[in-house]
Structures are given as structure tokens and as C-alpha cells.
CSV table of C-alpha atoms in Angstrom, one decimal:
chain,number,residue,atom,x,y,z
A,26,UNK,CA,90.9,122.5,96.7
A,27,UNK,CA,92.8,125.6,96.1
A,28,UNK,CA,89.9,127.8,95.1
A,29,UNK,CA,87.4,126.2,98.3
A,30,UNK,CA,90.7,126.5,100.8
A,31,UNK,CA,93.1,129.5,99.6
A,32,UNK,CA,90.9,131.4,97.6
A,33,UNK,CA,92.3,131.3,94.3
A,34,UNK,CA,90.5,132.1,91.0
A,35,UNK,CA,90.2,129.3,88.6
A,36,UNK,CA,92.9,128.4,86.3
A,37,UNK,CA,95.4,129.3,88.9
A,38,UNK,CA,97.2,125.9,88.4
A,39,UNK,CA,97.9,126.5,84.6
A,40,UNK,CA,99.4,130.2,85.5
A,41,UNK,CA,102.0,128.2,87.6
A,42,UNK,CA,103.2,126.2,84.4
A,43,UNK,CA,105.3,129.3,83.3
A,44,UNK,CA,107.2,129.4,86.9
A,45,UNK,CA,107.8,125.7,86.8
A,46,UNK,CA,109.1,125.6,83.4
A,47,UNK,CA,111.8,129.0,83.8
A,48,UNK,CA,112.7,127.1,87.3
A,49,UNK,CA,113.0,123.8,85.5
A,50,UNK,CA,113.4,124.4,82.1
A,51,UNK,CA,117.3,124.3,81.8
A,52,UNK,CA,117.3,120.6,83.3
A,53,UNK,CA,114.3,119.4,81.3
A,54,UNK,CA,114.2,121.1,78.1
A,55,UNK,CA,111.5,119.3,76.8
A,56,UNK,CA,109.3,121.8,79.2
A,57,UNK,CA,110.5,124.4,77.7
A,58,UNK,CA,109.6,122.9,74.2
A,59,UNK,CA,106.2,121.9,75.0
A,60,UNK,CA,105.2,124.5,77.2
A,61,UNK,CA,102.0,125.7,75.1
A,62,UNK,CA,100.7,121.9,75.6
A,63,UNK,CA,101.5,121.5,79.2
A,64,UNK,CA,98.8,124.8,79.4
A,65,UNK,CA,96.2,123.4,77.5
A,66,UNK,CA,96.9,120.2,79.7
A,67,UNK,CA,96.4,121.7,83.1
A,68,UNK,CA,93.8,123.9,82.1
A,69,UNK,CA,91.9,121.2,81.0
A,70,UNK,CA,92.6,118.8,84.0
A,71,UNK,CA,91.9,121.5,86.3
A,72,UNK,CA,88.4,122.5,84.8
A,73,UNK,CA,87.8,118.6,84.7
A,74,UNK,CA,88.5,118.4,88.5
A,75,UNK,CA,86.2,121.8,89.3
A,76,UNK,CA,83.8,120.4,87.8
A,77,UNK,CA,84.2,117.0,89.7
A,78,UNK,CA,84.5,118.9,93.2
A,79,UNK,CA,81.5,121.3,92.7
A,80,UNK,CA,79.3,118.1,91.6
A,81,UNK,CA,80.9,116.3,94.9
A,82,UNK,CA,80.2,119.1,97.1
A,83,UNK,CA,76.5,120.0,96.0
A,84,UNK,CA,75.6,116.6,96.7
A,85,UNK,CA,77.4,116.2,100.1
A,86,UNK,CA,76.1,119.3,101.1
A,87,UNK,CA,72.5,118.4,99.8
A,88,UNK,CA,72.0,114.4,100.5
A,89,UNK,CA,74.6,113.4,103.1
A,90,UNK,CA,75.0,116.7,105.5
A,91,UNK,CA,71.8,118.4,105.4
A,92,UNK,CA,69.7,115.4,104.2
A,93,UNK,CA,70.9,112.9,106.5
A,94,UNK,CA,69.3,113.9,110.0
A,95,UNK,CA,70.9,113.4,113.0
A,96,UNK,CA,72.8,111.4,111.2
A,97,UNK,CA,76.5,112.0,112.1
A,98,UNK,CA,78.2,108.7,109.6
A,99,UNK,CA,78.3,109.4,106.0
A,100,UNK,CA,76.5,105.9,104.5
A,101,UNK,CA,78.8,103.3,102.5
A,102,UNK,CA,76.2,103.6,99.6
A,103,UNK,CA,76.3,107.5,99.7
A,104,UNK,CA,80.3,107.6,99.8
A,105,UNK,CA,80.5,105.2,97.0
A,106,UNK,CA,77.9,107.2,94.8
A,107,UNK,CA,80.4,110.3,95.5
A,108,UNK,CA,83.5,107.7,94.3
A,109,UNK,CA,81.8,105.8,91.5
A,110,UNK,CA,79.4,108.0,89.7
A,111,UNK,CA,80.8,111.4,90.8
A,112,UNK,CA,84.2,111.0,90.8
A,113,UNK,CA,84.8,112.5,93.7
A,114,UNK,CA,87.8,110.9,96.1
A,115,UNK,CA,87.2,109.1,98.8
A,116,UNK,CA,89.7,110.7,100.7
A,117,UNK,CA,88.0,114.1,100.6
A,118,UNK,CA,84.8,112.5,101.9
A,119,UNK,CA,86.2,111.8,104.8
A,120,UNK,CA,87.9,115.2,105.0
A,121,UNK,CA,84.7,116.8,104.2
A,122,UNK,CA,83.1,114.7,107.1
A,123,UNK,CA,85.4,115.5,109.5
A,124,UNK,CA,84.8,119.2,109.0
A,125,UNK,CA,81.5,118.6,109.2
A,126,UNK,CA,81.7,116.4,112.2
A,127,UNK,CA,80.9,113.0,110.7
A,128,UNK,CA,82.6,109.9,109.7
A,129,UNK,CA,82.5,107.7,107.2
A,130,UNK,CA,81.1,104.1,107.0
A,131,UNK,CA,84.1,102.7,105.5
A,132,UNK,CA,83.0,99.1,105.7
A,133,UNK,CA,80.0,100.0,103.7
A,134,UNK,CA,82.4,101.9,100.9
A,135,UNK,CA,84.1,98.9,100.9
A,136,UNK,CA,81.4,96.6,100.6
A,137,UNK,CA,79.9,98.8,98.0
A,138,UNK,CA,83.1,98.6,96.0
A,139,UNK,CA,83.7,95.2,95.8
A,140,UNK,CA,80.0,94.7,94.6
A,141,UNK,CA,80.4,96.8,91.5
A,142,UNK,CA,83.8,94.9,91.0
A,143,UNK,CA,81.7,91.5,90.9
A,144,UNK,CA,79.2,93.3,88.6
A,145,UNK,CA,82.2,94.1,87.0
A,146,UNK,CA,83.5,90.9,86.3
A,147,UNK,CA,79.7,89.5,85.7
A,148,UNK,CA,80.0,91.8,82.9
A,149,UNK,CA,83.1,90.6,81.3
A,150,UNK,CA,82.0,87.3,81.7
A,151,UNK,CA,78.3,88.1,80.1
A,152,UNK,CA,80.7,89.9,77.4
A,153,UNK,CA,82.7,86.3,76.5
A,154,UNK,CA,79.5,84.3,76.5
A,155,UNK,CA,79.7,83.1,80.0
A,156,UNK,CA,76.8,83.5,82.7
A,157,UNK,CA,77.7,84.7,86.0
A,158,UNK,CA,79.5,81.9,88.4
A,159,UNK,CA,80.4,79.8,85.3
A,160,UNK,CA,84.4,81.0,86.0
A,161,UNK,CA,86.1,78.4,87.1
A,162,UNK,CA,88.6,78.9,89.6
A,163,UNK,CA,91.4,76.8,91.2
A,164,UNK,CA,91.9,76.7,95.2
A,165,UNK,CA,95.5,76.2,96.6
A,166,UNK,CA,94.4,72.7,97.1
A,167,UNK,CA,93.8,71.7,93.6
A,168,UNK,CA,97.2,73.8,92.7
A,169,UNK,CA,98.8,71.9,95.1
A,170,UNK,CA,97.6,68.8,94.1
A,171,UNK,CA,99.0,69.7,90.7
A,172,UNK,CA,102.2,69.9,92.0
A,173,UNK,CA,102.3,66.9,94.2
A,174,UNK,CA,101.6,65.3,91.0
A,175,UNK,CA,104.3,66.8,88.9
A,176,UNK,CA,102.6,68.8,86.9
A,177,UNK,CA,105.3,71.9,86.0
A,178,UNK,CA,104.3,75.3,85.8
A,179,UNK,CA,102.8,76.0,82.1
A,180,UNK,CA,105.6,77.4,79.5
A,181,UNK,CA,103.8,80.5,78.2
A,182,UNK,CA,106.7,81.8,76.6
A,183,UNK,CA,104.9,81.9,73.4
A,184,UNK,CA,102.5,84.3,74.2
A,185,UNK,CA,105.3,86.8,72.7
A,186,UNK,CA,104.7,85.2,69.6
A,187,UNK,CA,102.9,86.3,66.4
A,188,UNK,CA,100.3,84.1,64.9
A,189,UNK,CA,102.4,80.8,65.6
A,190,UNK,CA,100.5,77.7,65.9
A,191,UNK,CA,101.7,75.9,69.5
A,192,UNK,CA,101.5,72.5,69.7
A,193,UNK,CA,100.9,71.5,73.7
A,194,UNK,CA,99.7,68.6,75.9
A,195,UNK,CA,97.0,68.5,78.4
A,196,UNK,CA,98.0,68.4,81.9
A,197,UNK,CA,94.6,67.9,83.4
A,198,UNK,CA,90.9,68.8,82.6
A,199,UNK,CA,89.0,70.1,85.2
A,200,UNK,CA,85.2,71.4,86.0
A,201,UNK,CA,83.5,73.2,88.8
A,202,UNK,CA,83.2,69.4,90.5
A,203,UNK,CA,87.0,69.3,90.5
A,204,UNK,CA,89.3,67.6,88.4
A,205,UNK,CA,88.2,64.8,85.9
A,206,UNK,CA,90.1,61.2,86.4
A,207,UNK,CA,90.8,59.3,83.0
A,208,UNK,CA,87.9,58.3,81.9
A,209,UNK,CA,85.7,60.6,83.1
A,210,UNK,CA,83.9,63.2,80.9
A,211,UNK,CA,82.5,66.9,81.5
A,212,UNK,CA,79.2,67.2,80.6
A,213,UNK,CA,78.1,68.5,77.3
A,214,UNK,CA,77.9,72.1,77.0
A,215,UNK,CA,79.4,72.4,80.1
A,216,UNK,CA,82.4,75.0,80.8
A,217,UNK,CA,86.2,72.7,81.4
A,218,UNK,CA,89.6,74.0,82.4
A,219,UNK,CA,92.3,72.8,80.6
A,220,UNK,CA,96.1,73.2,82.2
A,221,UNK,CA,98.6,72.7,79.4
A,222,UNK,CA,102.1,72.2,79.5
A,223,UNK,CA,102.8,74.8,77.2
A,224,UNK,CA,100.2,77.8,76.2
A,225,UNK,CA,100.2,80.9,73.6
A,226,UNK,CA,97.4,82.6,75.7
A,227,UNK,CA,98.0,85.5,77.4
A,228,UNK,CA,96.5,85.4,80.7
A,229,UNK,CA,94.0,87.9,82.8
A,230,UNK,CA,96.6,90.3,84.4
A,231,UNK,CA,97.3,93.7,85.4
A,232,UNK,CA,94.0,94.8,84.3
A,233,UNK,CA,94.2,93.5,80.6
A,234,UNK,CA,92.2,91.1,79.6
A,235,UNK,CA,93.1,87.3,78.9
A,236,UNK,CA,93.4,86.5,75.3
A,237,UNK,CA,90.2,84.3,73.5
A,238,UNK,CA,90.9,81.8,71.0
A,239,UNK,CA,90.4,78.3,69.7
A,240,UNK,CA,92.3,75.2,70.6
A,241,UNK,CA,92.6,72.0,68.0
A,242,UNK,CA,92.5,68.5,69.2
A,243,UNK,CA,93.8,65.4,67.0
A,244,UNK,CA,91.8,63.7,65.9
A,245,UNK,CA,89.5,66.5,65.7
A,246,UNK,CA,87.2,68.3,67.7
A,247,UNK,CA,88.1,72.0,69.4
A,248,UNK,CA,87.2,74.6,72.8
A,249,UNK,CA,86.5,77.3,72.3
A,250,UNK,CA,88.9,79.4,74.8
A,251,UNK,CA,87.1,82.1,76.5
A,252,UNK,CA,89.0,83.3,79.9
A,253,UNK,CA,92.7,82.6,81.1
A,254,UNK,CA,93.8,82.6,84.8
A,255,UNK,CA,97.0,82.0,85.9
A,256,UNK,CA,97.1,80.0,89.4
A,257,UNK,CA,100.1,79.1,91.2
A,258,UNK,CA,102.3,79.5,88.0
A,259,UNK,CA,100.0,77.7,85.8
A,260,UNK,CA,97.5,78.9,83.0
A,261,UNK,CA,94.5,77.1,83.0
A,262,UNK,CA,92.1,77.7,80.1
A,263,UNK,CA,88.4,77.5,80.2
A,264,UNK,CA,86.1,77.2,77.5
């Protein structure tokens, strides 16, 4: 906001790069090596985040502060269109409200933003072949139960490996009804959790996606692995 706030021409972030790097430039060298790139950097960054904030503040100004009434509360749907489409922070919503004497529905942001995270995840899902609410989950009771029952937590270890066939046992078999007793069978064409003692699948973490795959049975027969969670230390595998 230096050019809204203090008035400064555009590009004035990248004509700081020169005072950074003489002030810096003897404990970092590598400044003073890429110095040329850091400008093209900043100068790039800093036309990308104009951009953003003129976009952000056209539309507040338009839709939410001179389009909204007597309204004094900026809607959830209207600050998550700023946040999701336009890019703009939600932080400087609310700044931009309070200046303007309104206030942000943060509840509704909120509500807005874990919708598009289930659309999200409906989309991955679509993306592996599975329809929306087909994931199967496990509750602490059924983890629980798992370890009541002695089931140990699932050795992934392998997942380190490189195209190694693991060989592992099923733990338990489980569906959307809860676990399966011996003899019981999932329906067919039905999505099943498997938790294995051992597992070469990478599971669903820190934004990456789980691994997809193929698992073997003797005797024949295979599931096709299409999502990896990791619950209470183990990696179940539905297919």
C-alpha cells in the first residue's frame, strides 16, 4: 500500500534493492551476485501485487461500499470473492472496512471458504474416479477400536523406496458401514479401506497428494488404490 498510503510512485520497492544489497551485501554475498535478478524479481512481484490491489479496490469501492446501501457489514460472499478470485487479502478487507466504517462478516468468509475447500476436495475425488462422499473416513472410535485390538500403527517406511514390490498383510477391511467381521463381504463395486501392516503408499499430507496404485492379492484378484489417509498413525487405503 505504499503508493495508496505514502505516496510513492510505482516500482519504488525494486529501487530499494540497491540499498539493501550495499547494507547487506558484505554478510550475504550472494546479493551482491544476483542483484540484477533480485530487480527483475521485485519488479515483477510488485506490478503483480498493483495489479491485485487496484482490482481489490475498484470492486470494494464499486459493489461493497457504494453498492451495498445502508449496509455497514461487508458480506462473507463479497469478502471471499475479493480473497478467492481477486486475490486480494483478507486482512486488507477488513482494513479497508474499518476506514470505511464497516465490518466484516467473518463467519460468512469462513463459511465461504470452507465450501470451496469441499468443492475442492469433490474435485480431487472426481479427479481419481471417486464421486463426492465416496471417501471413506475413520472416527477416533474405529481408530481406537483398532488399537484395543492390537492392530500397530502401519510401517510405511517403504514409501522412501523406488519401484520395490512390498509384500504386507491386511489388518482390517472396512466400508462406509464400518468394519467388515470375517466373513463378511463389501459389496461389489463398492469403495473398501484396507489398513495394512506395512504400506509403500505415500499418504495425503501437507498439501501433496496421496500416491495411486494397485495392490495384488494371492491367489489373485487386485484394488485398485485410489486415496490414502493416515488416521491415528495408520494408513488406510481405499479403492
Amino acid at each position: 500500500c505504499g503508493q495508496q498510503v505514502l505516496g510513492c510512485e510505482p516500482g519504488f520497492f525494486a529501487k530499494l534493492v540497491p540499498v539493501v544489497v550495499e547494507t547487506f551485501g558484505e554478510a550475504y554475498p550472494e546479493l551482491v551476485k544476483n542483484q540484477a535478478n533480485i530487480i527483475e524479481i521485485v519488479k515483477e512481484e510488485e506490478q503483480s501485487f498493483s495489479t491485485m490491489l487496484d482490482r481489490g479496490i475498484k470492486y470494494f469501492d464499486e459493489e461493497v461500499k457504494d453498492g451495498g446501501g445502508e449496509e455497514k457489514v461487508v458480506s462473507g460472499d463479497k469478502a471471499f470473492f475479493l480473497y478467492d478470485t481477486l486475490g486480494f487479502p483478507i486482512d486488507l478487507t477488513e482494513l479497508m472496512a474499518e476506514e470505511a466504517g464497516m465490518t466484516v462478516d467473518a463467519r460468512g468468509f469462513e463459511d465461504e471458504m470452507e465450501s470451496q475447500k469441499q468443492r475442492s476436495r469433490d474435485a480431487r475425488l472426481a479427479a481419481k474416479g471417486m464421486a463426492a462422499g465416496e471417501r471413506l473416513v475413520l472416527i477416533a472410535e474405529q481408530t481406537a477400536r483398532l488399537a484395543d485390538g492390537g492392530v500397530e500403527v502401519t510401517d510405511d517406511s517403504a514409501k522412501y523406496l523406488w519401484d520395490e514390490v512390498v509384500e504386507a498383510g491386511v489388518k482390517a477391511i472396512f466400508t462406509s458401514d464400518g468394519f467388515l467381521e470375517e466373513g463378511d463381504a463389501a459389496e461389489e463395486g463398492s469403495a473398501v479401506g484396507l489398513v495394512l501392516d506395512r504400506s509403500s503408499f505415500y499418504a495425503e499430507a501437507g498439501g501433496q497428494d496421496a500416491d495411486l496404485g494397485v495392490i495384488s492379492f494371492e491367489g489373485g484378484g487386485e484394488l485398485v488404490v485410489n486415496d490414502v489417509q493416515t488416521y491415528g498413525g495408520d494408513n488406510p487405503l481405499s479403492g
